[in-house]
Short mmCIF file of C-alpha atoms in Angstrom, two decimals:
data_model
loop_
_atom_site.label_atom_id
_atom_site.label_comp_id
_atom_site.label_asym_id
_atom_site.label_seq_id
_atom_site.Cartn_x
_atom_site.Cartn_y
_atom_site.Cartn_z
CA UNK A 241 -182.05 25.69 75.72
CA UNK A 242 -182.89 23.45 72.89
CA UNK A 243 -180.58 24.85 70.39
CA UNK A 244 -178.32 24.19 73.13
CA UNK A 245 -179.22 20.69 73.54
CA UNK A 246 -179.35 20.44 69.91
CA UNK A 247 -175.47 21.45 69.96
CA UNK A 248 -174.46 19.51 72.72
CA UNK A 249 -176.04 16.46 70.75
CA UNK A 250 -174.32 17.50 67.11
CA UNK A 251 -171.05 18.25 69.17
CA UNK A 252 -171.10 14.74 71.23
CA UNK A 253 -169.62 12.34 67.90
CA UNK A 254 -167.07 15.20 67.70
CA UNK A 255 -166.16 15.48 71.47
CA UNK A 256 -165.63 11.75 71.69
CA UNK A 257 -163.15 11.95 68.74
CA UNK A 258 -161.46 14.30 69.92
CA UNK A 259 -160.76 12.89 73.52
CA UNK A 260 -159.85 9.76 71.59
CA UNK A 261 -157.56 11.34 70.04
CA UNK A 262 -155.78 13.62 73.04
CA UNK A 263 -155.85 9.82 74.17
CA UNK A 264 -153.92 8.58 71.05
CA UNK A 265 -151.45 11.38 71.02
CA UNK A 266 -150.92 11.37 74.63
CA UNK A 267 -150.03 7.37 74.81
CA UNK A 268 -147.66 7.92 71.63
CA UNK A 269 -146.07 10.72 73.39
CA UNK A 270 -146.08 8.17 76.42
CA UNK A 271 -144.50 5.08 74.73
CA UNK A 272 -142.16 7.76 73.03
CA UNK A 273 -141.24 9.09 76.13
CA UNK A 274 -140.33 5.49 77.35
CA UNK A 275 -138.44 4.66 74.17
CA UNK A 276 -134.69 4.33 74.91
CA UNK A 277 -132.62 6.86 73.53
CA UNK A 278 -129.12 4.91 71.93
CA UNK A 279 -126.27 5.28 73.45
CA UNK A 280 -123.49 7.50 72.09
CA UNK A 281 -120.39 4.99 71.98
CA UNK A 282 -116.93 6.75 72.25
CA UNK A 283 -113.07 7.02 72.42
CA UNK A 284 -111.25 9.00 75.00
CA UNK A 285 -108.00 9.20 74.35
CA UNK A 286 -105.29 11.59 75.95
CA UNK A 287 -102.00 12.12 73.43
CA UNK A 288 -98.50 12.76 75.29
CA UNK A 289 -99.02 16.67 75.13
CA UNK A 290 -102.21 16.25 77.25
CA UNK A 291 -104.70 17.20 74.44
CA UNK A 292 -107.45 14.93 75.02
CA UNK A 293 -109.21 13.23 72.02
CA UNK A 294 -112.79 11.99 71.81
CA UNK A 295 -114.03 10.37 68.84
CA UNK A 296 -117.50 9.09 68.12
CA UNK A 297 -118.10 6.83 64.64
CA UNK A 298 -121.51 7.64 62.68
CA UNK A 299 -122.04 6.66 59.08
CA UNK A 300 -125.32 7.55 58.58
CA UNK A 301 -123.66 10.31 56.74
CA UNK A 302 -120.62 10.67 54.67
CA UNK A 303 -119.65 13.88 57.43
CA UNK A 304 -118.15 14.73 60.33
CA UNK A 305 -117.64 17.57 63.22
CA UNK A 306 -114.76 18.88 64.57
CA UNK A 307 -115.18 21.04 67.91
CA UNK A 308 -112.04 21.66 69.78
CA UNK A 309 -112.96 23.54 73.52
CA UNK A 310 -110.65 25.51 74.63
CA UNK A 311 -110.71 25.56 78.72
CA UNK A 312 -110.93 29.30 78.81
CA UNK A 313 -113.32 31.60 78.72
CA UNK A 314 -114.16 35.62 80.15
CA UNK A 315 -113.75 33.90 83.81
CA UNK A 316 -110.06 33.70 83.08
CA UNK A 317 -109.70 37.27 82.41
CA UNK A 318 -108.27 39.64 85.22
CA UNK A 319 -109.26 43.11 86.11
CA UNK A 320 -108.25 45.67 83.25
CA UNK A 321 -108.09 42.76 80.48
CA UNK A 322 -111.86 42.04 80.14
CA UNK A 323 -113.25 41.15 76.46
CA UNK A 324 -110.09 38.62 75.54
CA UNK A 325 -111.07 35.62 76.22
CA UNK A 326 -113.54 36.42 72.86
CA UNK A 327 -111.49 38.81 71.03
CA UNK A 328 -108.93 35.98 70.55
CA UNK A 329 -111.97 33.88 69.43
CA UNK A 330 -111.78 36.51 66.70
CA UNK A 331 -107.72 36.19 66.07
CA UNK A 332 -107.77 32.57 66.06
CA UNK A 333 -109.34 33.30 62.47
CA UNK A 334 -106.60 35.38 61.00
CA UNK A 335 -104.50 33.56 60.16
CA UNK A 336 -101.28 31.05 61.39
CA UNK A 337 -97.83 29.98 59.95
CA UNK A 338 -99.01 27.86 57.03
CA UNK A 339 -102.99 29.46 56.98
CA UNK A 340 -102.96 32.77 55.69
CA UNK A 341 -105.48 35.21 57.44
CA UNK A 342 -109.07 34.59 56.14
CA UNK A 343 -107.86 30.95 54.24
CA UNK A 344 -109.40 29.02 57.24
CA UNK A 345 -113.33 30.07 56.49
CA UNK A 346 -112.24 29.86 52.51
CA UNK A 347 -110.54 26.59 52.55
CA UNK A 348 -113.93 25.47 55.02
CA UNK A 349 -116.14 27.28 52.49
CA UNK A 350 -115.03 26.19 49.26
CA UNK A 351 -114.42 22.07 50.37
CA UNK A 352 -118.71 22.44 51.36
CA UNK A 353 -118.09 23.04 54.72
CA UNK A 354 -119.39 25.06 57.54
CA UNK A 355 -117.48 26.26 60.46
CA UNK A 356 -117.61 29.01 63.52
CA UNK A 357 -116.46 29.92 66.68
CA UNK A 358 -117.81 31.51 70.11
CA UNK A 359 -117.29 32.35 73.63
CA UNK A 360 -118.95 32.24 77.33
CA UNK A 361 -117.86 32.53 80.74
CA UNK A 362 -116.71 29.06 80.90
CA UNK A 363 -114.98 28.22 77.87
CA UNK A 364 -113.85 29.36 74.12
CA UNK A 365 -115.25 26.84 71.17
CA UNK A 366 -114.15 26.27 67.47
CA UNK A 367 -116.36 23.78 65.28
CA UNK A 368 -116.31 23.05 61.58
CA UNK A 369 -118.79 20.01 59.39
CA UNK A 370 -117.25 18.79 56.51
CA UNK A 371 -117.56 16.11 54.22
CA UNK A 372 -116.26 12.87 54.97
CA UNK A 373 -113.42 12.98 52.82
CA UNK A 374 -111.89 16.48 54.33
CA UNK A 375 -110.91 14.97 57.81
CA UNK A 376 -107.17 16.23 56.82
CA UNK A 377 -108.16 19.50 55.87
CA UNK A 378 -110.31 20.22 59.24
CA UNK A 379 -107.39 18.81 61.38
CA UNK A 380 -104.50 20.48 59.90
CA UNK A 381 -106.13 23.78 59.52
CA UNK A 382 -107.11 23.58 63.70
CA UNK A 383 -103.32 22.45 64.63
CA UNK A 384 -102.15 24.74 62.97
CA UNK A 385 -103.55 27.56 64.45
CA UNK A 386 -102.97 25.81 67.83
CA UNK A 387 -99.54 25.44 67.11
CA UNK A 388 -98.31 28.93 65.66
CA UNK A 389 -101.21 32.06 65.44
CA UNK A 390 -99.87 34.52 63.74
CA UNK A 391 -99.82 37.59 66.36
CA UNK A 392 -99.27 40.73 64.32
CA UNK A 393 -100.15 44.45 65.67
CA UNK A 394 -102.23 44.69 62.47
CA UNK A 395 -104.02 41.91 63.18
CA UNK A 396 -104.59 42.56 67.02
CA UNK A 397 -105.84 45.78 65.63
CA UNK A 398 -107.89 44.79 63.09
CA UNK A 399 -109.81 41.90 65.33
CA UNK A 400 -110.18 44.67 67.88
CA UNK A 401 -111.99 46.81 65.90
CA UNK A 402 -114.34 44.30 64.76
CA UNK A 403 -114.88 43.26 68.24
CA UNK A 404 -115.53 46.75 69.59
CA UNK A 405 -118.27 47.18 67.05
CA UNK A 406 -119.58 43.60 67.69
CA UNK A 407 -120.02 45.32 70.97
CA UNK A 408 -121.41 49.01 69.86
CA UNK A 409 -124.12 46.28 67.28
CA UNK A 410 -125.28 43.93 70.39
CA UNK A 411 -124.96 45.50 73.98
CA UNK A 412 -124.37 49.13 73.23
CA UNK A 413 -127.50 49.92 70.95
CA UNK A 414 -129.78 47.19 71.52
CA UNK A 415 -132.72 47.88 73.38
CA UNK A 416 -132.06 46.16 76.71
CA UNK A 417 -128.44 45.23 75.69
CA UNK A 418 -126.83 46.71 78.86
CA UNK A 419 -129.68 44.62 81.04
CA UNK A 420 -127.63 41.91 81.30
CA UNK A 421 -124.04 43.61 82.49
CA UNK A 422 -125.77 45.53 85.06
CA UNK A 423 -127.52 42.60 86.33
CA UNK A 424 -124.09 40.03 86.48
CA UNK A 425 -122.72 43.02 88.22
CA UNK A 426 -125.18 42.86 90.62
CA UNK A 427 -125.48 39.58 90.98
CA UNK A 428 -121.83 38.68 91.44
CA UNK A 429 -119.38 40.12 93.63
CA UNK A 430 -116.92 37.77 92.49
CA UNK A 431 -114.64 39.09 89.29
CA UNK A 432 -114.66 36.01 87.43
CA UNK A 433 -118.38 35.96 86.40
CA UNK A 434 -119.24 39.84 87.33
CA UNK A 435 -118.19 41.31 83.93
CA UNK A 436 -119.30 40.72 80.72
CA UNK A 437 -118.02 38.10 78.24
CA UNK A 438 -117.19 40.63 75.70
CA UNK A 439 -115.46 43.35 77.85
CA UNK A 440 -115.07 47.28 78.19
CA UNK A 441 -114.12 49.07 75.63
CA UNK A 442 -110.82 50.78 77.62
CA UNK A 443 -110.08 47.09 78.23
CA UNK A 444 -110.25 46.19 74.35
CA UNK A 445 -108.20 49.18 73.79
CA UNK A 446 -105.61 49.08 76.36
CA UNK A 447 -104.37 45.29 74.54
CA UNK A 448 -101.54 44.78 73.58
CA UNK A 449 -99.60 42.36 71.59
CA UNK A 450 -97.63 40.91 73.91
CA UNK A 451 -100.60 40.57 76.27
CA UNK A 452 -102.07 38.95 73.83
CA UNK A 453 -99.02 36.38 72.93
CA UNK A 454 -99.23 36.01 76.72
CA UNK A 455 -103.11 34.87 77.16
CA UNK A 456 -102.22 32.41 73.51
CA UNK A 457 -99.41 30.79 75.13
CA UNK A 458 -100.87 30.29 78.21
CA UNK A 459 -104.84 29.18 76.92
CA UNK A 460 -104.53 27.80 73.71
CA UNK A 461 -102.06 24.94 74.56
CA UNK A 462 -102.82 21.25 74.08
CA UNK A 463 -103.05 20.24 77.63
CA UNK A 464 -105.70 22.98 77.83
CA UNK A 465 -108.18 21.66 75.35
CA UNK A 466 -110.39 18.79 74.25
CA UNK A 467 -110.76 17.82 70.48
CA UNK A 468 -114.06 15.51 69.84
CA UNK A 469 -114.97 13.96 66.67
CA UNK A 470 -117.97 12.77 65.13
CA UNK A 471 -119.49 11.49 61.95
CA UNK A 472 -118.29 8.89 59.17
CA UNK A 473 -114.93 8.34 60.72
CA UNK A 474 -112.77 5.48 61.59
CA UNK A 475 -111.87 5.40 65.43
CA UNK A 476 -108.10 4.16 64.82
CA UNK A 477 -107.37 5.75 61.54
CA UNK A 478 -108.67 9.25 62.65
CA UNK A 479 -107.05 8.76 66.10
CA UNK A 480 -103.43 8.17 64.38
CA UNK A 481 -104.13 11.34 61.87
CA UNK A 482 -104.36 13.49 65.38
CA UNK A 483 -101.25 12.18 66.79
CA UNK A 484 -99.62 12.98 63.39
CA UNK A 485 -101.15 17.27 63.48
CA UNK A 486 -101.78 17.83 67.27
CA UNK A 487 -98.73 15.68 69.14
CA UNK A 488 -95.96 17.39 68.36
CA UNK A 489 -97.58 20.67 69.38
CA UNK A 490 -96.02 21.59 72.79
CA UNK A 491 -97.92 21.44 76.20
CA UNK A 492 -97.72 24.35 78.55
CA UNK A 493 -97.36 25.02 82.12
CA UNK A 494 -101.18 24.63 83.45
CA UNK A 495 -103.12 28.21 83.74
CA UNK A 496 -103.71 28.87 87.28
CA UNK A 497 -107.11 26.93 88.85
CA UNK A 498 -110.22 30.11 88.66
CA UNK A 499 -111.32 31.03 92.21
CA UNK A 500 -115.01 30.86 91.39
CA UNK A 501 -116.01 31.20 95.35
CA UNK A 502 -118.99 33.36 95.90
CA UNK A 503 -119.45 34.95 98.74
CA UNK A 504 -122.84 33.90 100.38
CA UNK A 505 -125.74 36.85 99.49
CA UNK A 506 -127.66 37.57 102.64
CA UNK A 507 -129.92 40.13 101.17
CA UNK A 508 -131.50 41.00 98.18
CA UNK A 509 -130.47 43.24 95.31
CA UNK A 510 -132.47 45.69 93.08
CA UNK A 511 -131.61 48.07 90.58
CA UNK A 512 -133.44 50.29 88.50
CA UNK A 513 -131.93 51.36 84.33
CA UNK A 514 -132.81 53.65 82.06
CA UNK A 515 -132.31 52.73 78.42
CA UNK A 516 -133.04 54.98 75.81
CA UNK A 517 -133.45 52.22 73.46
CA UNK A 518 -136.18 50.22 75.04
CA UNK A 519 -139.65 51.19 74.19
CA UNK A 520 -141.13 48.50 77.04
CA UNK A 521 -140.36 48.13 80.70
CA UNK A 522 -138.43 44.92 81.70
CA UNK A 523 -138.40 43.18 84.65
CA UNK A 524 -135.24 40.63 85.70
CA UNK A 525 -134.81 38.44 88.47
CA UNK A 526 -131.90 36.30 89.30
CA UNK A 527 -131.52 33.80 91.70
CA UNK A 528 -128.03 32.19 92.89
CA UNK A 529 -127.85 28.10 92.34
CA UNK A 530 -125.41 25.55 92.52
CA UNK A 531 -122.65 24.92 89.34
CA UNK A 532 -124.45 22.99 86.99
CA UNK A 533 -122.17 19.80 88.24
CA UNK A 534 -124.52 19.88 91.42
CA UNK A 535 -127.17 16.73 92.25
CA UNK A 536 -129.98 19.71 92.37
CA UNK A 537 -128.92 21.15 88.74
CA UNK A 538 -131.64 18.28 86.82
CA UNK A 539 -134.38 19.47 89.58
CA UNK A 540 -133.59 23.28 88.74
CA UNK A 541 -134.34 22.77 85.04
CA UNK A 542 -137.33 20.72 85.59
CA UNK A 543 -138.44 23.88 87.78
CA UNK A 544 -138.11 26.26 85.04
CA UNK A 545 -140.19 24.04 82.93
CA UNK A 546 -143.01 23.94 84.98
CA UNK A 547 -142.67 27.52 85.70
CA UNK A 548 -142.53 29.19 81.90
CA UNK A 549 -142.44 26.20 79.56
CA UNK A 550 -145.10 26.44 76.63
CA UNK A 551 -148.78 27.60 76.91
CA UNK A 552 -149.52 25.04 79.49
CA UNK A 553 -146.68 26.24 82.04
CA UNK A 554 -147.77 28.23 85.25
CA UNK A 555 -146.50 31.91 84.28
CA UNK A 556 -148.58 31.71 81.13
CA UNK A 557 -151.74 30.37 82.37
CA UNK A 558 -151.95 32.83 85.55
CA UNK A 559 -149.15 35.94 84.42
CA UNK A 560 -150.15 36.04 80.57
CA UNK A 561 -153.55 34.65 80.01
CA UNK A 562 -155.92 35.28 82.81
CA UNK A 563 -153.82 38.59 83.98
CA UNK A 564 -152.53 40.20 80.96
CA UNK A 565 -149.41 41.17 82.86
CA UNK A 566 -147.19 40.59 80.11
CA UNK A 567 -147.07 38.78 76.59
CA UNK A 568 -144.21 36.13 78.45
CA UNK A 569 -142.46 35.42 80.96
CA UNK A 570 -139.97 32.91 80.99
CA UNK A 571 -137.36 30.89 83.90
CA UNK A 572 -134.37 29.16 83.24
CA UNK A 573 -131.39 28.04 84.56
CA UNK A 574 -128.13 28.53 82.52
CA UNK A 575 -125.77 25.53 82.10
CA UNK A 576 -122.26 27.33 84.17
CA UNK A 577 -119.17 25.65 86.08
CA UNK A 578 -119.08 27.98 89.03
CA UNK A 579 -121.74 29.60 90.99
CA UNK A 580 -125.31 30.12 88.46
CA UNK A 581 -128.34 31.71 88.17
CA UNK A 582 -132.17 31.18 87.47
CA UNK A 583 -133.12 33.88 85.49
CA UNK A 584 -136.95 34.77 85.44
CA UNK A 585 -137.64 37.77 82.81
CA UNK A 586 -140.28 39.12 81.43
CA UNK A 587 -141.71 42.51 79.66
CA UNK A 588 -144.37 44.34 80.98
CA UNK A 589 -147.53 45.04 79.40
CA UNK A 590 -148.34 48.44 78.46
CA UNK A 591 -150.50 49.93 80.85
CA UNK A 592 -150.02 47.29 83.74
CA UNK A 593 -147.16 47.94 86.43
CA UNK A 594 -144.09 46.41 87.20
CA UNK A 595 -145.17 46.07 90.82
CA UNK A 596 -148.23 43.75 89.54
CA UNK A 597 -145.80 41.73 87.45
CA UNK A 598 -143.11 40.96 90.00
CA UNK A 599 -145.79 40.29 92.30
CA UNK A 600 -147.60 38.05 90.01
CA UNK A 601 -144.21 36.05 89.51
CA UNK A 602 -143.73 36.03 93.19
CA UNK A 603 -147.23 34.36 93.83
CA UNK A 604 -146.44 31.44 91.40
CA UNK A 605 -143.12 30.80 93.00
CA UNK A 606 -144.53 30.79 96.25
CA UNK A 607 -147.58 28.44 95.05
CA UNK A 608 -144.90 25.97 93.32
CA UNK A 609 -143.15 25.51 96.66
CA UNK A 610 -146.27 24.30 98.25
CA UNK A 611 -148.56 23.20 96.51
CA UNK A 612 -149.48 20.13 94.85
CA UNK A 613 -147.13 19.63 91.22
CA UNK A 614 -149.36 17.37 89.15
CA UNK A 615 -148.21 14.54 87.29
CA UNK A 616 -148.43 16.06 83.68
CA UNK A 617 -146.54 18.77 84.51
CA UNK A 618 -143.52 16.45 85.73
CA UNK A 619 -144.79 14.15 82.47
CA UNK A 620 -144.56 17.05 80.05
CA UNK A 621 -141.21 18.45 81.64
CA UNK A 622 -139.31 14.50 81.18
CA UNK A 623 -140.69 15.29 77.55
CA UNK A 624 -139.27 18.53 77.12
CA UNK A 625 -135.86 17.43 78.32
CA UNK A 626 -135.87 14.06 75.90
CA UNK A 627 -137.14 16.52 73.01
CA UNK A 628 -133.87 18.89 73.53
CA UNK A 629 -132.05 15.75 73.96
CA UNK A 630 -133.20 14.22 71.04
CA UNK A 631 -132.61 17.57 68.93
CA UNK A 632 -129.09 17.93 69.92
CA UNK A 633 -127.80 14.74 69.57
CA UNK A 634 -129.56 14.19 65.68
CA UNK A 635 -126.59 16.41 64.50
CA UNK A 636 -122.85 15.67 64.42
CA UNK A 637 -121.95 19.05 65.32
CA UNK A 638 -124.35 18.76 68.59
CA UNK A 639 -122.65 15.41 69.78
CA UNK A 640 -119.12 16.82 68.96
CA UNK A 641 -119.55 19.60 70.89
CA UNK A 642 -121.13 18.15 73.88
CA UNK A 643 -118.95 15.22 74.26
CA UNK A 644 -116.39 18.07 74.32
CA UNK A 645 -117.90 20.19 76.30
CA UNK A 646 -118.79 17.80 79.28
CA UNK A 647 -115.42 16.13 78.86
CA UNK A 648 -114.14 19.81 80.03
CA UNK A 649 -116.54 20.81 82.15
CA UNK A 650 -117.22 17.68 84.28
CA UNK A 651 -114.31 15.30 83.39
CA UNK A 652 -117.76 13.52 81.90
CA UNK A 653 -117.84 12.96 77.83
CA UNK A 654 -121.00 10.35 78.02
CA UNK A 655 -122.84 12.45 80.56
CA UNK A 656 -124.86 12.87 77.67
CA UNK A 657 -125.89 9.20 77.95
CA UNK A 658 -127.41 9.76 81.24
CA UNK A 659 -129.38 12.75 80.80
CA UNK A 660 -132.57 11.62 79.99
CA UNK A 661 -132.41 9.12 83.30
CA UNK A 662 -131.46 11.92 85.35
CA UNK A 663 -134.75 13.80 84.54
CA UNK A 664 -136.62 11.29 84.72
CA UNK A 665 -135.42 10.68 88.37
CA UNK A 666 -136.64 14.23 89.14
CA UNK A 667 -139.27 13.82 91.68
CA UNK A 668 -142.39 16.92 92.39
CA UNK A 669 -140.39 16.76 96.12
CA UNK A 670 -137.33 17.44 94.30
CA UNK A 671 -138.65 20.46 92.53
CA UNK A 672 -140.26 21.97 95.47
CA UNK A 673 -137.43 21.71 97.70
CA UNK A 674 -135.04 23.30 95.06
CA UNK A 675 -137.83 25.86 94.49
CA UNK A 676 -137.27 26.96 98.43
CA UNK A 677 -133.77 26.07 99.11
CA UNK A 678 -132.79 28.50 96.10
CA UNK A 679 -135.86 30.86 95.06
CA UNK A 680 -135.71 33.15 98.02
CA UNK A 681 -135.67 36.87 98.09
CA UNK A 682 -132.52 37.50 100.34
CA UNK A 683 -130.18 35.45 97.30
CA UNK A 684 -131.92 37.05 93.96
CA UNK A 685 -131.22 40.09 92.16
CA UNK A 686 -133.85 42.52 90.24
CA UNK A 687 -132.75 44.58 87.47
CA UNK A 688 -135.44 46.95 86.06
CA UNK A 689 -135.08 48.06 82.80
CA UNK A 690 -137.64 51.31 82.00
CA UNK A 691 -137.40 53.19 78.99
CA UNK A 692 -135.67 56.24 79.01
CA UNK A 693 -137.65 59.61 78.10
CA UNK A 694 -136.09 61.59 74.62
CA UNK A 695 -134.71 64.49 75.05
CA UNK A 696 -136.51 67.62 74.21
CA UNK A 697 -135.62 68.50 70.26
CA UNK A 698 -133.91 71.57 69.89
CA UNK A 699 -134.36 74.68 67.63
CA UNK A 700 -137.36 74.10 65.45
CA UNK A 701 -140.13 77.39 64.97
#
């Protein structure tokens, strides 16, 4: 008892200090948090061919982004033509009338540039950072692969072959890389967002040149695509160098509007995989949600926050910590323009069951849509949604391509402006009433992923 007095007294000085400081940190992360984010100022201008053109002036450094979003992605693709919407993310870098194949990346490369490309659901995106003096380069080489890709049958064969073993490297043998097909599958019954962005391998196979030509002409027009801008340019010289490479290109007839209707799910869905690649079982849950253009999208992020964000978040504390269940869980919910999903997933412990997980996960859910969210959590979730903010909009390329990106998705380009505000409206009500409105059993889907036994080895003595 005395030594323990004795510690409690040498430990007091140290104590204080230390809730002093919590104290300190927490009012600097306070005043932080309260510390106006600036504006992002912009153009938005739409040329004669219907290419719209956002540009956003910052000379803290001599560079700039390009990001040109294409309004097309795997929810464009019909029945028997999965996977193009990303292989011609692939043949837009081979090459066009003036570009030889493989001088894009080079010419990026060698002028101390960076530059890439990739593909979701909802849209196909192209992006290169490049000194401040390369703003020609970057525009002509992008009009002119807008203008005139060279489609070849060697080149439509070559791009397909990488793609195909893009696909055999990252879904076909990775350990739970077929988790996520079986799970959209599931999930959706609607085409558009049941199959995979990068497609069947018959599919890849079965494509032909002209199909391809087709989806080019039809997707990659100028009416069909947003070009943003950002870094150490001038608004009205750099808007009058992209009427001189990108007006001229030809619109096209619009590509027909995506039926993204989902038919309402009235009960729930559960799978179980095998994968011979996975070593540790895997438990994922999906619940339908609104497009991410709905007023409950903000509420839905702050959810998954206080469900699985950091050490201090609920799944960890209860799921993690105290029960050992599994070594994380995590909740999200996916930015998407038609019907999404909150995706809870986590890996199960060795020696604990699924069943304990799932219901572990269940209990939280159930405790978040009644009782009491305190005030830190909400606190620390406005903080976690500046922080991202923050992150993304300290690079050119981040501002380029969400400018662009919200320009296409919700006819917004400064919805990046608001952000911050929006979360920051997000009440404990609002969370709870999103957590039961959307987290119910009869709209999620639960993919199991167990790992699947070897085969016996043959011959041997």
């Amino acid at each position: 008892m005395l030594r323990s007095v004795k510690r409690l007294v040498a430990t007091g000085p140290l104590l204080l200090v230390t809730a002093l400081s919590v104290a300190v940190v927490f009012g600097m992360a306070k005043a932080a948090a309260q510390t106006a984010i600036k504006e992002i100022k912009f153009s938005d201008t739409k040329l004669k061919n219907g290419l719209r053109v956002i540009i956003s002036e910052d000379h803290a450094a001599p560079v700039f982004a390009i990001a040109v979003n294409y309004n097309v992605g795997s929810r464009d693709e019909r029945k028997g033509r999965t996977g193009f919407a990303h292989l011609f993310e692939h043949m837009m870098f081979k090459g066009s009338e003036n570009v030889g194949p493989g001088e894009h990346p080079y010419l990026i490369f060698s002028n101390g540039g960076s530059m890439n490309g990739t593909t979701n659901k909802d849209r196909t995106l192209y992006f290169e950072i490049l000194p401040a003096n390369q703003l020609d380069l970057g525009l002509y080489l992008e009009a002119d692969r807008m203008r005139s890709l060279e489609i070849t049958g060697p080149n439509l064969d070559n791009q397909r072959q990488a793609v195909q073993e893009e696909r055999r490297l990252g879904v076909d043998n990775q350990p739970y890389g077929k988790t996520f097909e079986v799970r959209d599958e599931l999930a959706y019954e609607n085409f558009a967002y049941e199959h995979s962005v990068i497609g069947s391998m018959a599919d890849l196979s079965a494509a032909t040149v002209d199909d391809v030509a087709s989806f080019f002409k039809t997707y990659y027009a100028p009416n069909n695509a947003v070009l943003s801008i950002v870094g150490d340019v001038d608004t009205k010289a750099t808007l009058e160098k992209v009427r001189r490479y990108f007006e001229s290109i030809p619109s096209q007839p619009a590509p027909a509007v995506v039926d993204m209707t989902e038919p309402v799910q009235t009960e729930e869905r559960r799978t179980t995989l095998e994968d011979s690649l996975a070593r540790l079982t895997r438990l994922d849950m999906v619940y339908k949600i609104p497009p991410s253009s709905s007023p409950d999208a903000d509420a839905l992020q702050v959810l998954g926050t206080v469900l699985s964000n950091g050490r201090s978040s609920r799944f960890y504390e209860a799921i993690v910590r105290q029960k050992e269940l599994s070594p994380s869980v995590n909740a999200f919910s996916g930015e998407s323009r038609g019907p999404g999903l909150f995706t809870v997933v986590g890996i199960v412990t060795p020696g604990k069951a699924v069943a304990d997980l799932e219901a572990a996960i269940d209990a939280e859910i159930e405790r978040v849509k009644t009782g009491p969210i305190e005030p830190w959590e909400m606190e620390k979730a406005r903080n976690n949604a500046r922080s991202q903010l923050v992150n993304n909009l300290g690079s050119a390329l981040g501002r380029a391509i969400t400018l662009g990106q919200d320009a296409l998705f919700y006819d917004q380009p400064g919805r990046l402006n608001t952000t911050a505000a929006r979360i920051a409206k997000v009440t404990p009500e609002d969370v709870q009433r999103v957590a039961r409105q959307y987290l119910v059993k009869t709209g999620r889907t639960v993919v199991i992923t167990v790992p699947k036994a070897a085969p016996p080895a043959k011959g041997g003595l």
